[in-house]
Every structure is written in C-alpha cells, then in structure tokens.
Amino acid sequence: MEWENINREALRLIKNEHGLNEPGQVKGWAMKTNNFMMLSQRIISMAKQSDIMREYTTLNDDFKKRLKDEDRKTDEKEIGEKRPILESLPPRELKKEEVIKKVKKQG
C-alpha cells in the first residue's frame, strides 16, 4: 500500500513539473531517453525518505546481527571438536512400537 502511494505521488509530481495532463502524455514522456530513469530516481528518493525504507533497513540490520551471532557459534569449532551439552541434540526417545520390536527380537 505504501509503495503504491509513493509511486502515485512521484507520478503526480512529474506530471505537475512537466505539464502532463493526459495519460498518453505521461507514457510518451516516460518512454523518452532518461525520463524513465528520472522517474525511477524520484521514486527511490521518496522511498528512502519514507518509513518503509527505514523499517526495512532496521529489520535487515537485525537479521545480519543474528546471522553473525549464529556464524560465530559454528566458526569457532574445529573439525572433530565435541559440542557442548547445550548445543547437543536432545536424546532420542523410543516410540512404543520400537520398544516392542526390540523386546520381541531379544525374547
């Protein structure tokens, strides 16, 4: 929703700056050399000023921090090094059927 508003606002500003009133005029203007890039740059600059970009970068920074923390846990281990108990897999619990099969094999 917010991206749509940013796009509409950028188009409105371009229309006002260049006196484009008809939908066909806007399309023709955008297809000319460098005009499409100008419109894209306007949209990007408006997005950078909005909250949506700030929220994205905040979430991305948090993700990078968590990823770095997870990598730190694995990168410090050498090949063959045992894991601490906290990082070990929990012991496997036998299902009822498996216990019955083991008992039948033994007896």
XYZ file of C-alpha atoms in Angstrom:
107
model
C 0.000 0.000 0.000
C 2.723 2.441 0.927
C 4.697 1.653 -2.246
C 1.602 2.431 -4.320
C 1.265 5.787 -2.578
C 4.926 6.590 -3.230
C 4.547 5.690 -6.922
C 1.376 7.790 -7.281
C 2.963 10.764 -5.558
C 6.083 10.563 -7.755
C 3.931 10.420 -10.897
C 1.857 13.367 -9.693
C 4.992 15.453 -9.099
C 6.409 14.578 -12.534
C 3.078 15.423 -14.194
C 2.978 18.820 -12.494
C 6.631 19.630 -13.292
C 6.281 18.824 -16.992
C 2.653 19.875 -17.561
C 1.490 16.394 -18.489
C -2.292 16.153 -18.191
C -3.270 13.210 -20.395
C -2.407 9.581 -19.542
C -0.903 9.101 -23.017
C 1.376 12.085 -22.470
C 2.802 10.557 -19.296
C 3.520 7.258 -21.063
C 5.145 9.024 -24.021
C 7.253 11.180 -21.697
C 8.379 8.139 -19.659
C 9.497 6.247 -22.790
C 11.861 9.010 -23.899
C 15.570 8.587 -23.141
C 16.481 9.094 -19.453
C 12.945 10.118 -18.436
C 12.151 6.651 -17.111
C 15.372 6.755 -15.094
C 14.403 10.189 -13.740
C 11.052 8.796 -12.612
C 12.782 5.782 -11.027
C 15.226 8.009 -9.162
C 12.336 10.132 -7.884
C 10.548 7.026 -6.576
C 13.725 5.727 -4.918
C 14.457 9.049 -3.221
C 10.870 9.260 -1.933
C 11.093 5.667 -0.655
C 14.319 6.473 1.192
C 12.564 9.336 2.947
C 9.602 7.181 3.974
C 9.201 4.886 6.964
C 9.055 1.755 4.813
C 12.740 2.021 3.900
C 13.758 2.771 7.479
C 11.809 -0.271 8.689
C 13.390 -2.488 6.013
C 16.933 -1.429 6.874
C 16.256 -1.882 10.595
C 14.943 -5.406 10.027
C 17.849 -6.166 7.702
C 20.430 -4.933 10.245
C 18.821 -7.076 12.960
C 18.911 -10.098 10.642
C 22.598 -9.516 9.839
C 23.403 -9.304 13.562
C 21.574 -12.562 14.302
C 23.244 -14.267 11.348
C 26.666 -13.095 12.518
C 25.944 -14.401 16.032
C 24.942 -17.799 14.620
C 28.051 -17.935 12.426
C 30.230 -17.144 15.434
C 28.870 -20.220 17.197
C 29.818 -22.517 14.326
C 33.000 -20.837 13.078
C 34.916 -21.253 16.331
C 34.635 -25.053 16.318
C 37.367 -27.187 14.821
C 36.732 -30.399 12.913
C 36.161 -33.261 15.321
C 35.635 -30.955 18.275
C 32.797 -32.045 20.528
C 29.800 -29.822 21.035
C 28.953 -28.506 24.476
C 25.954 -30.192 26.070
C 23.759 -27.123 25.495
C 24.238 -27.396 21.737
C 23.936 -31.187 21.566
C 20.844 -32.765 20.149
C 18.361 -33.986 22.779
C 18.433 -37.739 23.443
C 16.034 -39.630 21.220
C 13.009 -41.060 22.925
C 11.960 -44.501 21.747
C 8.458 -44.903 20.458
C 6.238 -47.610 21.869
C 6.430 -49.654 18.648
C 10.242 -49.558 18.653
C 10.354 -50.794 22.248
C 8.015 -53.680 21.384
C 10.170 -54.672 18.371
C 13.329 -54.659 20.490
C 11.678 -56.808 23.147
C 10.473 -59.314 20.504
C 13.964 -59.533 18.966
C 15.546 -60.192 22.357
C 12.985 -62.662 23.573
